[in-house]
CSV table of C-alpha atoms in Angstrom, one decimal:
chain,number,residue,atom,x,y,z
A,1,MET,CA,0.0,0.0,0.0
A,2,ALA,CA,2.7,2.5,1.0
A,3,THR,CA,5.9,3.1,-1.0
A,4,TYR,CA,9.0,4.7,0.5
A,5,GLY,CA,12.0,5.9,-1.3
A,6,PRO,CA,15.2,7.4,0.1
A,7,LEU,CA,14.6,10.1,2.8
A,8,THR,CA,15.8,13.2,1.1
A,9,ARG,CA,14.7,16.8,1.0
A,10,ARG,CA,13.1,16.2,-2.4
A,11,ALA,CA,11.2,13.3,-1.0
A,12,VAL,CA,10.0,15.3,2.1
A,13,PHE,CA,8.8,18.1,-0.1
A,14,ALA,CA,7.1,15.7,-2.5
A,15,GLN,CA,5.2,14.2,0.4
A,16,ALA,CA,4.5,17.6,2.1
A,17,TRP,CA,3.3,19.7,-0.8
A,18,PRO,CA,-0.1,17.9,-1.2
A,19,ILE,CA,-0.7,18.2,2.5
A,20,MET,CA,0.3,21.9,2.4
A,21,LEU,CA,-2.2,22.5,-0.5
A,22,GLY,CA,-4.9,20.6,1.2
A,23,GLN,CA,-4.3,22.2,4.6
A,24,ALA,CA,-4.2,25.7,2.9
A,25,SER,CA,-7.8,25.0,1.7
A,26,ILE,CA,-9.0,24.3,5.2
A,27,PRO,CA,-8.5,27.8,6.6
A,28,LEU,CA,-9.6,29.1,3.2
A,29,VAL,CA,-13.0,27.7,4.1
A,30,GLY,CA,-12.9,29.4,7.5
A,31,ILE,CA,-11.9,32.6,5.7
A,32,VAL,CA,-14.8,32.2,3.2
A,33,ASP,CA,-17.2,31.5,6.1
A,34,THR,CA,-16.0,34.7,7.8
A,35,ALA,CA,-16.2,36.7,4.6
A,36,VAL,CA,-19.7,35.4,3.6
A,37,ILE,CA,-21.0,36.6,7.0
A,38,GLY,CA,-18.6,39.5,7.4
A,39,ARG,CA,-19.5,41.1,4.0
A,40,THR,CA,-23.1,41.4,5.2
A,41,GLY,CA,-21.8,44.1,7.6
A,42,ASP,CA,-23.5,42.3,10.5
A,43,ALA,CA,-20.9,42.2,13.4
A,44,VAL,CA,-23.3,40.2,15.6
A,45,ALA,CA,-23.8,37.5,13.0
A,46,LEU,CA,-20.0,37.3,12.5
A,47,ALA,CA,-19.4,37.1,16.2
A,48,GLY,CA,-22.1,34.3,16.4
A,49,VAL,CA,-20.3,32.3,13.7
A,50,ALA,CA,-17.0,32.9,15.5
A,51,LEU,CA,-18.4,31.7,18.8
A,52,GLY,CA,-20.2,28.7,17.3
A,53,ALA,CA,-17.2,27.6,15.2
A,54,THR,CA,-15.0,27.7,18.3
A,55,ILE,CA,-17.4,25.6,20.3
A,56,ILE,CA,-18.0,23.1,17.5
A,57,GLY,CA,-14.2,22.9,17.0
A,58,LEU,CA,-13.9,22.0,20.7
A,59,ILE,CA,-16.6,19.3,20.5
A,60,PHE,CA,-15.7,17.8,17.1
A,61,TRP,CA,-11.9,18.0,17.4
A,62,THR,CA,-12.2,16.3,20.8
A,63,PHE,CA,-12.3,13.2,18.6
A,64,GLY,CA,-9.4,14.3,16.5
A,65,PHE,CA,-7.6,11.2,17.8
A,66,LEU,CA,-9.3,9.5,14.9
A,67,ARG,CA,-7.0,11.4,12.6
A,68,MET,CA,-3.9,11.8,14.8
A,69,GLY,CA,-3.8,8.4,16.4
A,70,MET,CA,-4.5,6.7,13.1
A,71,THR,CA,-1.6,8.4,11.3
A,72,GLY,CA,1.0,7.2,13.9
A,73,LEU,CA,-0.4,3.7,14.3
A,74,THR,CA,-0.9,3.1,10.6
A,75,ALA,CA,2.6,4.4,9.8
A,76,GLN,CA,4.1,2.1,12.4
A,77,ALA,CA,2.1,-0.9,11.1
A,78,ALA,CA,3.3,-0.1,7.6
A,79,GLY,CA,6.9,0.2,8.8
A,80,SER,CA,6.6,-3.2,10.4
A,81,ASP,CA,5.1,-4.5,7.1
A,82,ASP,CA,1.9,-5.6,8.9
A,83,LYS,CA,-0.6,-5.2,6.0
A,84,ARG,CA,-3.5,-6.9,7.8
A,85,GLU,CA,-3.2,-4.6,10.8
A,86,VAL,CA,-3.1,-1.6,8.4
A,87,GLU,CA,-6.5,-2.5,7.1
A,88,ALA,CA,-7.8,-3.5,10.6
A,89,LEU,CA,-6.9,-0.1,12.0
A,90,LEU,CA,-9.0,1.6,9.4
A,91,LEU,CA,-12.0,-0.6,10.1
A,92,ARG,CA,-11.8,-0.1,13.8
A,93,ALA,CA,-11.5,3.7,13.4
A,94,LEU,CA,-14.4,3.9,11.0
A,95,ALA,CA,-16.7,1.9,13.3
A,96,LEU,CA,-15.6,4.0,16.3
A,97,GLY,CA,-16.1,7.3,14.3
A,98,ALA,CA,-19.6,6.2,13.2
A,99,VAL,CA,-20.8,5.4,16.7
A,100,LEU,CA,-19.3,8.6,18.2
A,101,GLY,CA,-20.8,10.7,15.5
A,102,MET,CA,-24.3,9.3,16.0
A,103,ILE,CA,-23.9,10.0,19.8
A,104,LEU,CA,-23.0,13.6,19.1
A,105,LEU,CA,-25.9,14.1,16.8
A,106,ALA,CA,-28.3,12.6,19.4
A,107,LEU,CA,-26.9,14.9,22.1
A,108,SER,CA,-26.7,18.0,19.9
A,109,TRP,CA,-29.4,20.0,21.7
A,110,PRO,CA,-28.1,19.6,25.3
A,111,LEU,CA,-24.5,20.1,24.1
A,112,ARG,CA,-25.4,23.3,22.3
A,113,GLU,CA,-27.4,24.7,25.2
A,114,ALA,CA,-24.8,23.8,27.8
A,115,THR,CA,-21.8,25.2,26.0
A,116,LEU,CA,-23.5,28.4,25.1
A,117,ALA,CA,-24.6,28.8,28.7
A,118,ILE,CA,-21.0,28.6,29.8
A,119,MET,CA,-19.9,31.3,27.4
A,120,SER,CA,-20.3,35.0,28.3
A,121,ALA,CA,-21.5,36.4,24.9
A,122,GLU,CA,-24.5,38.7,24.3
A,123,ALA,CA,-27.9,37.2,23.8
A,124,GLN,CA,-28.0,38.0,20.1
A,125,VAL,CA,-24.6,36.4,19.5
A,126,ASP,CA,-25.9,33.3,21.3
A,127,THR,CA,-28.8,33.1,18.9
A,128,GLU,CA,-26.6,33.2,15.8
A,129,ALA,CA,-24.1,30.8,17.3
A,130,ALA,CA,-26.9,28.3,18.1
A,131,GLY,CA,-28.1,28.3,14.5
A,132,TYR,CA,-24.6,27.7,13.2
A,133,MET,CA,-24.0,24.8,15.7
A,134,GLN,CA,-27.2,23.0,14.9
A,135,GLY,CA,-26.3,23.0,11.2
A,136,ARG,CA,-22.8,21.6,12.0
A,137,PHE,CA,-24.1,18.8,14.2
A,138,TYR,CA,-26.0,17.2,11.3
A,139,GLY,CA,-22.6,16.4,9.8
A,140,ALA,CA,-21.0,14.8,12.9
A,141,PRO,CA,-21.1,11.1,11.8
A,142,ALA,CA,-19.5,12.0,8.4
A,143,ALA,CA,-17.0,14.4,9.9
A,144,LEU,CA,-15.6,11.8,12.3
A,145,ALA,CA,-15.4,9.1,9.6
A,146,VAL,CA,-13.5,11.5,7.4
A,147,TYR,CA,-11.0,12.1,10.3
A,148,ALA,CA,-10.3,8.3,10.3
A,149,ILE,CA,-9.9,8.1,6.6
A,150,THR,CA,-7.6,11.1,6.4
A,151,GLY,CA,-5.4,9.7,9.2
A,152,TRP,CA,-5.1,6.4,7.5
A,153,LEU,CA,-4.1,7.9,4.2
A,154,LEU,CA,-1.5,10.1,5.8
A,155,GLY,CA,-0.1,7.2,7.7
A,156,LEU,CA,0.5,5.3,4.5
A,157,GLY,CA,2.1,8.4,2.9
A,158,LYS,CA,-0.8,8.8,0.5
A,159,THR,CA,-0.7,12.5,0.7
A,160,ARG,CA,-2.1,13.1,-2.8
A,161,HIS,CA,-5.1,11.0,-2.0
A,162,ALA,CA,-5.6,13.0,1.2
A,163,LEU,CA,-5.3,16.2,-0.9
A,164,THR,CA,-8.1,15.0,-3.2
A,165,LEU,CA,-10.3,14.3,-0.2
A,166,GLN,CA,-9.6,17.6,1.4
A,167,ILE,CA,-10.0,19.7,-1.7
A,168,THR,CA,-13.2,18.0,-2.6
A,169,MET,CA,-14.7,18.7,0.8
A,170,ASN,CA,-13.5,22.3,1.0
A,171,LEU,CA,-14.7,23.3,-2.5
A,172,ALA,CA,-18.1,21.8,-1.7
A,173,ASN,CA,-18.1,23.6,1.6
A,174,ILE,CA,-17.3,27.0,0.0
A,175,ALA,CA,-20.0,26.6,-2.7
A,176,LEU,CA,-22.7,25.4,-0.3
A,177,ASP,CA,-22.0,28.2,2.2
A,178,ILE,CA,-22.3,30.9,-0.4
A,179,TRP,CA,-25.5,29.3,-1.8
A,180,PHE,CA,-27.1,28.9,1.7
A,181,VAL,CA,-26.1,32.3,3.0
A,182,TRP,CA,-26.2,34.6,0.0
A,183,GLY,CA,-28.6,32.6,-2.1
A,184,LEU,CA,-31.1,31.3,0.4
A,185,GLY,CA,-30.6,33.8,3.2
A,186,LEU,CA,-30.1,31.2,5.9
A,187,GLY,CA,-27.4,33.3,7.8
A,188,ALA,CA,-25.3,31.5,10.4
A,189,PHE,CA,-27.3,28.3,10.1
A,190,GLY,CA,-26.6,28.3,6.4
A,191,VAL,CA,-22.8,28.3,7.1
A,192,GLY,CA,-23.3,25.4,9.5
A,193,ILE,CA,-25.5,23.2,7.2
A,194,GLY,CA,-23.2,24.0,4.3
A,195,THR,CA,-20.2,22.5,6.1
A,196,ALA,CA,-22.2,19.5,7.2
A,197,SER,CA,-23.4,18.7,3.7
A,198,ALA,CA,-19.8,19.0,2.4
A,199,GLU,CA,-18.6,16.5,5.1
A,200,ALA,CA,-21.2,14.0,3.8
A,201,ILE,CA,-19.9,14.4,0.3
A,202,ALA,CA,-16.3,14.0,1.5
A,203,LEU,CA,-17.2,10.7,3.2
A,204,VAL,CA,-18.4,9.2,-0.1
A,205,ILE,CA,-15.2,10.4,-1.9
A,206,GLY,CA,-13.0,9.1,1.0
A,207,LEU,CA,-14.4,5.6,0.8
A,208,LEU,CA,-13.7,5.5,-2.9
A,209,LEU,CA,-10.1,6.6,-2.2
A,210,VAL,CA,-9.8,3.9,0.4
A,211,GLY,CA,-10.9,1.3,-2.2
A,212,HIS,CA,-8.3,2.6,-4.7
A,213,VAL,CA,-5.4,2.4,-2.1
A,214,ALA,CA,-6.4,-1.0,-0.7
A,215,GLY,CA,-7.3,-2.5,-4.1
A,216,VAL,CA,-10.7,-3.5,-2.8
A,217,GLY,CA,-13.9,-1.7,-1.7
A,218,LEU,CA,-14.8,-1.4,2.0
A,219,PRO,CA,-17.2,-4.5,2.0
A,220,ALA,CA,-14.4,-6.7,0.6
A,221,MET,CA,-11.9,-5.3,3.1
A,222,ILE,CA,-14.3,-6.1,5.9
A,223,SER,CA,-14.8,-9.6,4.5
A,224,ARG,CA,-11.1,-10.4,4.2
A,225,THR,CA,-10.1,-9.1,7.6
A,226,PRO,CA,-10.1,-11.8,10.3
A,227,ARG,CA,-12.6,-11.1,13.1
A,228,ALA,CA,-10.0,-12.2,15.7
A,229,LEU,CA,-7.6,-9.5,14.4
A,230,LEU,CA,-10.3,-6.8,14.6
A,231,THR,CA,-11.1,-7.7,18.2
A,232,ASP,CA,-7.6,-8.6,19.4
A,233,ARG,CA,-7.5,-7.3,23.0
A,234,ALA,CA,-3.8,-6.2,23.0
A,235,ARG,CA,-4.3,-4.2,19.8
A,236,LEU,CA,-7.6,-2.7,21.0
A,237,ALA,CA,-6.0,-1.8,24.3
A,238,ARG,CA,-3.1,0.0,22.5
A,239,LEU,CA,-5.6,1.8,20.2
A,240,PHE,CA,-7.7,3.0,23.1
A,241,ALA,CA,-4.7,4.0,25.3
A,242,VAL,CA,-3.2,6.1,22.5
A,243,ASN,CA,-6.5,7.6,21.6
A,244,ARG,CA,-7.5,8.4,25.2
A,245,ASP,CA,-4.3,10.3,25.8
A,246,ILE,CA,-4.5,12.2,22.5
A,247,MET,CA,-8.1,13.0,23.2
A,248,ILE,CA,-7.2,14.5,26.6
A,249,ARG,CA,-4.4,16.4,24.9
A,250,THR,CA,-6.7,17.7,22.2
A,251,VAL,CA,-9.4,18.8,24.7
A,252,ALA,CA,-6.8,20.7,26.7
A,253,LEU,CA,-5.6,22.6,23.6
A,254,LEU,CA,-9.1,23.3,22.4
A,255,ILE,CA,-10.0,24.6,25.8
A,256,SER,CA,-7.3,27.1,25.3
A,257,PHE,CA,-8.9,28.3,22.1
A,258,VAL,CA,-12.4,28.4,23.7
A,259,TRP,CA,-10.9,30.4,26.6
A,260,PHE,CA,-9.3,32.8,24.0
A,261,ALA,CA,-12.7,33.2,22.3
A,262,ASN,CA,-14.4,33.7,25.6
A,263,ALA,CA,-11.8,36.3,26.6
A,264,GLY,CA,-12.7,38.3,23.5
A,265,ALA,CA,-16.4,37.8,24.1
A,266,ARG,CA,-16.0,39.5,27.5
A,267,LEU,CA,-14.7,42.6,25.7
A,268,GLY,CA,-17.7,42.9,23.4
A,269,ALA,CA,-19.0,41.7,20.1
A,270,GLU,CA,-16.6,43.9,18.1
A,271,THR,CA,-13.5,42.6,19.9
A,272,LEU,CA,-14.8,39.0,19.6
A,273,ALA,CA,-15.3,39.5,15.8
A,274,ALA,CA,-11.9,41.2,15.4
A,275,ASN,CA,-10.1,38.4,17.2
A,276,HIS,CA,-12.0,35.9,15.0
A,277,VAL,CA,-10.8,37.6,11.9
A,278,LEU,CA,-7.2,37.5,13.3
A,279,LEU,CA,-7.6,33.9,14.2
A,280,GLN,CA,-8.0,33.1,10.5
A,281,PHE,CA,-4.3,34.1,10.1
A,282,VAL,CA,-3.4,31.9,13.0
A,283,THR,CA,-5.4,29.0,11.6
A,284,PHE,CA,-3.8,29.4,8.2
A,285,ALA,CA,-0.3,29.4,9.7
A,286,ALA,CA,-1.0,26.3,11.7
A,287,PHE,CA,-2.5,24.4,8.8
A,288,ILE,CA,0.3,25.3,6.4
A,289,LEU,CA,3.1,24.4,8.8
A,290,ASP,CA,1.2,21.2,9.7
A,291,ALA,CA,2.1,20.0,6.3
A,292,PHE,CA,5.6,19.3,7.6
A,293,ALA,CA,4.4,18.2,11.0
A,294,PHE,CA,2.1,15.6,9.2
A,295,THR,CA,5.1,14.5,7.1
A,296,ALA,CA,7.1,14.1,10.3
A,297,GLU,CA,4.2,12.0,11.8
A,298,GLU,CA,4.3,9.5,9.0
A,299,ARG,CA,8.1,9.4,8.6
A,300,VAL,CA,8.7,9.2,12.4
A,301,GLY,CA,6.1,6.5,12.7
A,302,HIS,CA,7.6,4.5,9.9
A,303,ALA,CA,11.1,4.9,11.5
A,304,MET,CA,9.7,3.7,14.8
A,305,GLY,CA,8.1,0.7,13.0
A,306,GLN,CA,11.6,-0.1,11.6
A,307,SER,CA,13.4,0.7,14.9
A,308,SER,CA,15.7,2.9,12.9
A,309,ARG,CA,17.3,5.7,14.9
A,310,GLU,CA,19.0,7.1,11.8
A,311,GLN,CA,15.8,7.5,9.9
A,312,PHE,CA,14.1,8.9,12.9
A,313,LEU,CA,16.7,11.7,13.4
A,314,ARG,CA,16.9,12.4,9.7
A,315,SER,CA,13.1,12.7,9.5
A,316,ILE,CA,13.1,15.3,12.2
A,317,ARG,CA,16.0,17.3,10.7
A,318,LEU,CA,14.6,17.5,7.2
A,319,THR,CA,11.0,18.3,8.1
A,320,GLY,CA,12.2,20.8,10.7
A,321,GLU,CA,14.3,22.7,8.1
A,322,PHE,CA,11.3,23.1,5.8
A,323,SER,CA,9.1,24.2,8.7
A,324,LEU,CA,11.5,26.9,9.9
A,325,VAL,CA,11.9,28.5,6.5
A,326,SER,CA,8.1,28.4,5.9
A,327,SER,CA,7.3,29.9,9.2
A,328,ALA,CA,9.7,32.9,8.6
A,329,ALA,CA,8.2,33.5,5.2
A,330,MET,CA,4.7,33.4,6.6
A,331,ALA,CA,5.5,35.8,9.4
A,332,LEU,CA,6.8,38.3,6.9
A,333,ALA,CA,3.7,37.9,4.6
A,334,PHE,CA,1.3,38.5,7.5
A,335,PHE,CA,3.2,41.6,8.5
A,336,LEU,CA,3.2,43.1,5.0
A,337,ALA,CA,-0.2,42.0,3.7
A,338,GLY,CA,-2.3,41.5,6.9
A,339,SER,CA,-4.0,44.9,6.8
A,340,THR,CA,-5.3,44.3,3.2
A,341,ILE,CA,-6.6,40.9,4.1
A,342,ILE,CA,-8.4,42.3,7.2
A,343,ASP,CA,-10.3,44.7,4.9
A,344,LEU,CA,-11.3,41.8,2.6
A,345,LEU,CA,-12.7,39.8,5.5
A,346,THR,CA,-14.9,42.4,7.1
A,347,THR,CA,-16.6,45.7,6.2
A,348,ASP,CA,-17.2,46.8,9.8
A,349,GLN,CA,-14.8,49.7,10.5
A,350,ALA,CA,-14.6,49.1,14.2
A,351,VAL,CA,-13.7,45.5,13.7
A,352,ARG,CA,-11.1,46.5,11.2
A,353,ASP,CA,-9.5,49.0,13.5
A,354,ILE,CA,-9.3,46.5,16.4
A,355,ALA,CA,-7.9,43.8,14.2
A,356,ARG,CA,-5.2,46.1,12.8
A,357,THR,CA,-4.1,47.0,16.3
A,358,TYR,CA,-3.2,43.4,17.1
A,359,LEU,CA,-2.0,42.3,13.7
A,360,PRO,CA,1.7,42.4,14.9
A,361,PHE,CA,1.0,39.7,17.4
A,362,VAL,CA,-0.5,37.5,14.7
A,363,ALA,CA,2.6,38.0,12.6
A,364,LEU,CA,4.7,36.5,15.3
A,365,VAL,CA,2.6,33.3,15.6
A,366,PRO,CA,4.2,31.3,12.8
A,367,LEU,CA,7.7,31.7,14.3
A,368,ILE,CA,6.6,31.2,17.9
A,369,GLY,CA,4.2,28.4,17.2
A,370,MET,CA,6.4,26.4,14.8
A,371,PRO,CA,8.4,24.4,17.4
A,372,SER,CA,5.2,23.3,19.2
A,373,TRP,CA,3.5,22.1,15.9
A,374,MET,CA,6.6,20.2,14.8
A,375,LEU,CA,7.0,18.5,18.2
A,376,ASP,CA,3.3,17.5,18.1
A,377,GLY,CA,4.0,15.8,14.8
A,378,ILE,CA,7.0,14.0,16.1
A,379,PHE,CA,5.3,12.7,19.2
A,380,ILE,CA,2.1,11.8,17.3
A,381,GLY,CA,4.1,9.7,14.9
A,382,ALA,CA,5.8,8.0,17.8
A,383,THR,CA,2.4,7.5,19.4
A,384,ARG,CA,3.7,9.0,22.6
A,385,GLY,CA,0.2,9.9,23.9
A,386,LYS,CA,1.1,10.4,27.5
A,387,ALA,CA,3.8,13.0,26.7
A,388,LEU,CA,1.4,14.9,24.4
A,389,ARG,CA,-1.3,14.7,27.1
A,390,ASN,CA,0.9,15.9,30.0
A,391,ALA,CA,2.5,18.7,28.0
A,392,ALA,CA,-0.9,20.0,26.7
A,393,VAL,CA,-2.6,19.9,30.1
A,394,ALA,CA,0.2,21.7,31.9
A,395,ALA,CA,0.5,24.3,29.1
A,396,THR,CA,-3.3,25.0,29.2
A,397,MET,CA,-3.4,25.4,32.9
A,398,LEU,CA,-0.5,27.9,32.8
A,399,TYR,CA,-2.0,29.7,29.9
A,400,ILE,CA,-5.3,30.2,31.7
A,401,ALA,CA,-3.5,31.4,34.8
A,402,LEU,CA,-1.5,33.9,32.7
A,403,ASP,CA,-4.6,35.2,30.9
A,404,LEU,CA,-6.3,35.8,34.2
A,405,LEU,CA,-3.2,37.6,35.5
A,406,LEU,CA,-3.2,39.8,32.3
A,407,ARG,CA,-6.9,40.5,32.2
A,408,PRO,CA,-6.5,44.2,33.3
A,409,SER,CA,-4.6,44.7,30.1
A,410,GLY,CA,-7.7,44.0,28.0
A,411,ASN,CA,-7.2,42.5,24.5
A,412,LEU,CA,-3.4,43.1,24.8
A,413,GLY,CA,-3.3,40.6,27.6
A,414,VAL,CA,-5.4,38.1,25.7
A,415,TRP,CA,-2.9,38.0,22.8
A,416,LEU,CA,0.2,38.0,25.1
A,417,ALA,CA,-1.2,35.0,26.9
A,418,MET,CA,-2.0,33.2,23.6
A,419,LEU,CA,1.5,33.7,22.2
A,420,THR,CA,3.1,32.4,25.5
A,421,SER,CA,0.9,29.3,25.3
A,422,TYR,CA,2.9,28.1,22.3
A,423,LEU,CA,6.2,28.4,24.1
A,424,LEU,CA,4.7,26.5,27.1
A,425,ARG,CA,3.6,23.6,24.8
A,426,ALA,CA,7.0,23.3,23.1
A,427,GLY,CA,8.8,23.4,26.4
A,428,GLY,CA,6.6,20.7,27.9
A,429,LEU,CA,7.3,18.3,25.0
A,430,MET,CA,11.0,19.0,25.0
A,431,LEU,CA,11.2,17.4,28.5
A,432,TYR,CA,10.2,14.1,26.9
A,433,VAL,CA,12.6,14.1,24.0
A,434,PRO,CA,15.5,12.3,25.8
A,435,SER,CA,13.3,9.4,26.7
A,436,LEU,CA,11.9,9.2,23.2
A,437,LEU,CA,15.5,9.1,21.7
A,438,ARG,CA,16.5,6.3,24.0
A,439,ASP,CA,13.5,4.2,22.9
A,440,VAL,CA,13.8,4.6,19.1
A,441,SER,CA,16.1,1.7,18.4
A,442,THR,CA,14.1,-0.8,20.6
A,443,PRO,CA,11.9,-3.2,18.6
A,444,PRO,CA,8.2,-2.4,18.9
A,445,ALA,CA,7.4,-5.6,20.7
A,446,GLU,CA,10.0,-5.0,23.4
A,447,ARG,CA,9.2,-1.3,24.1
A,448,ARG,CA,8.0,-0.4,27.5
A,449,PRO,CA,4.9,1.8,27.8
A,450,ALA,CA,5.9,5.3,27.0
A,451,PRO,CA,6.2,7.6,30.0
């Protein structure tokens, strides 16, 4: 299924560019969502989408382990040349994603009401956010299944297939959002239901791509996979242990972004809307630089499966070089073109003025955030869930404490705390690097549980 050539800069870039292109289209959808609402001139509707998107991000990406855990586990199974386990991993993840997605859909009303009650936004903003969230919940089962398929494709190094899946979903999302909002006048709900519809389309395309990679369709894959392998206790235990820790890690990080949104909401709808506009820059930087982090996940996971210290270190060095250069270029682009982009995203002058004031902080995000994103990729590929969990929980707690301490500084304090959170995450993971290096050359079957 997976093919691996020499680990060179050319090979790393060839693997990363499809991810980069696909990842670039993800924040593009967020930018279009923002522009579709923002160009109406309604700051309350824009703030509602901002709040609703943040909450949905927290709820859905809580199950992001279906993508992240799958990449590392699949890459390690491929590195060990365990083809049956590669297919069994996908089937387990798809089943788990379908069940979790249906549970989310069934609990959509209480989840929506409870999360909005926790936030401190204005009543009108809550109404807009509720409409957006309800639309998104309809796509929960498909969204989680797409997470699993994407992780599996990335774990096999099939980045062009993953690009096809991502681009298809995002183009459908953009078209449907414009139709539902500008064409049908559905407002924030239209943005939500447009995304949900695109996720359903992506699931169909994803299953077709799986069949192309595996050589058989999903029914045949299920038929040829031994039931004993699917339900093997040791493999299931490892799957759930890795996923549990990555889930806790993800929740901790998403709480940071919810806290960030809530901090803006406390300062009024215009500040919340301005921070959401600026957050599109942050999201764009994270997604683009994740192209090299995702490449590191697959390459590191493959090296771990082979127990190759040489390949492990070379993977880190080459992906790190690309990530550093890209982060510097992106920081410069944000600084030079950020003001023009802000004007394209919103017509509200007050929102524009606030966003411009804090643009320099956003320009620093690619450089400050890059080490934490790269380390995430390395530890996800190595399936070191506990290290990811502990570093994220500690960083989130310290970030919240710092934000509270800086609250008298208003939105300045909000952004200073956010920038510091990236340094805290990177520092926490660095503490685990020595133990990871000691463990690389140990055969998988002989490895002790990761600390």
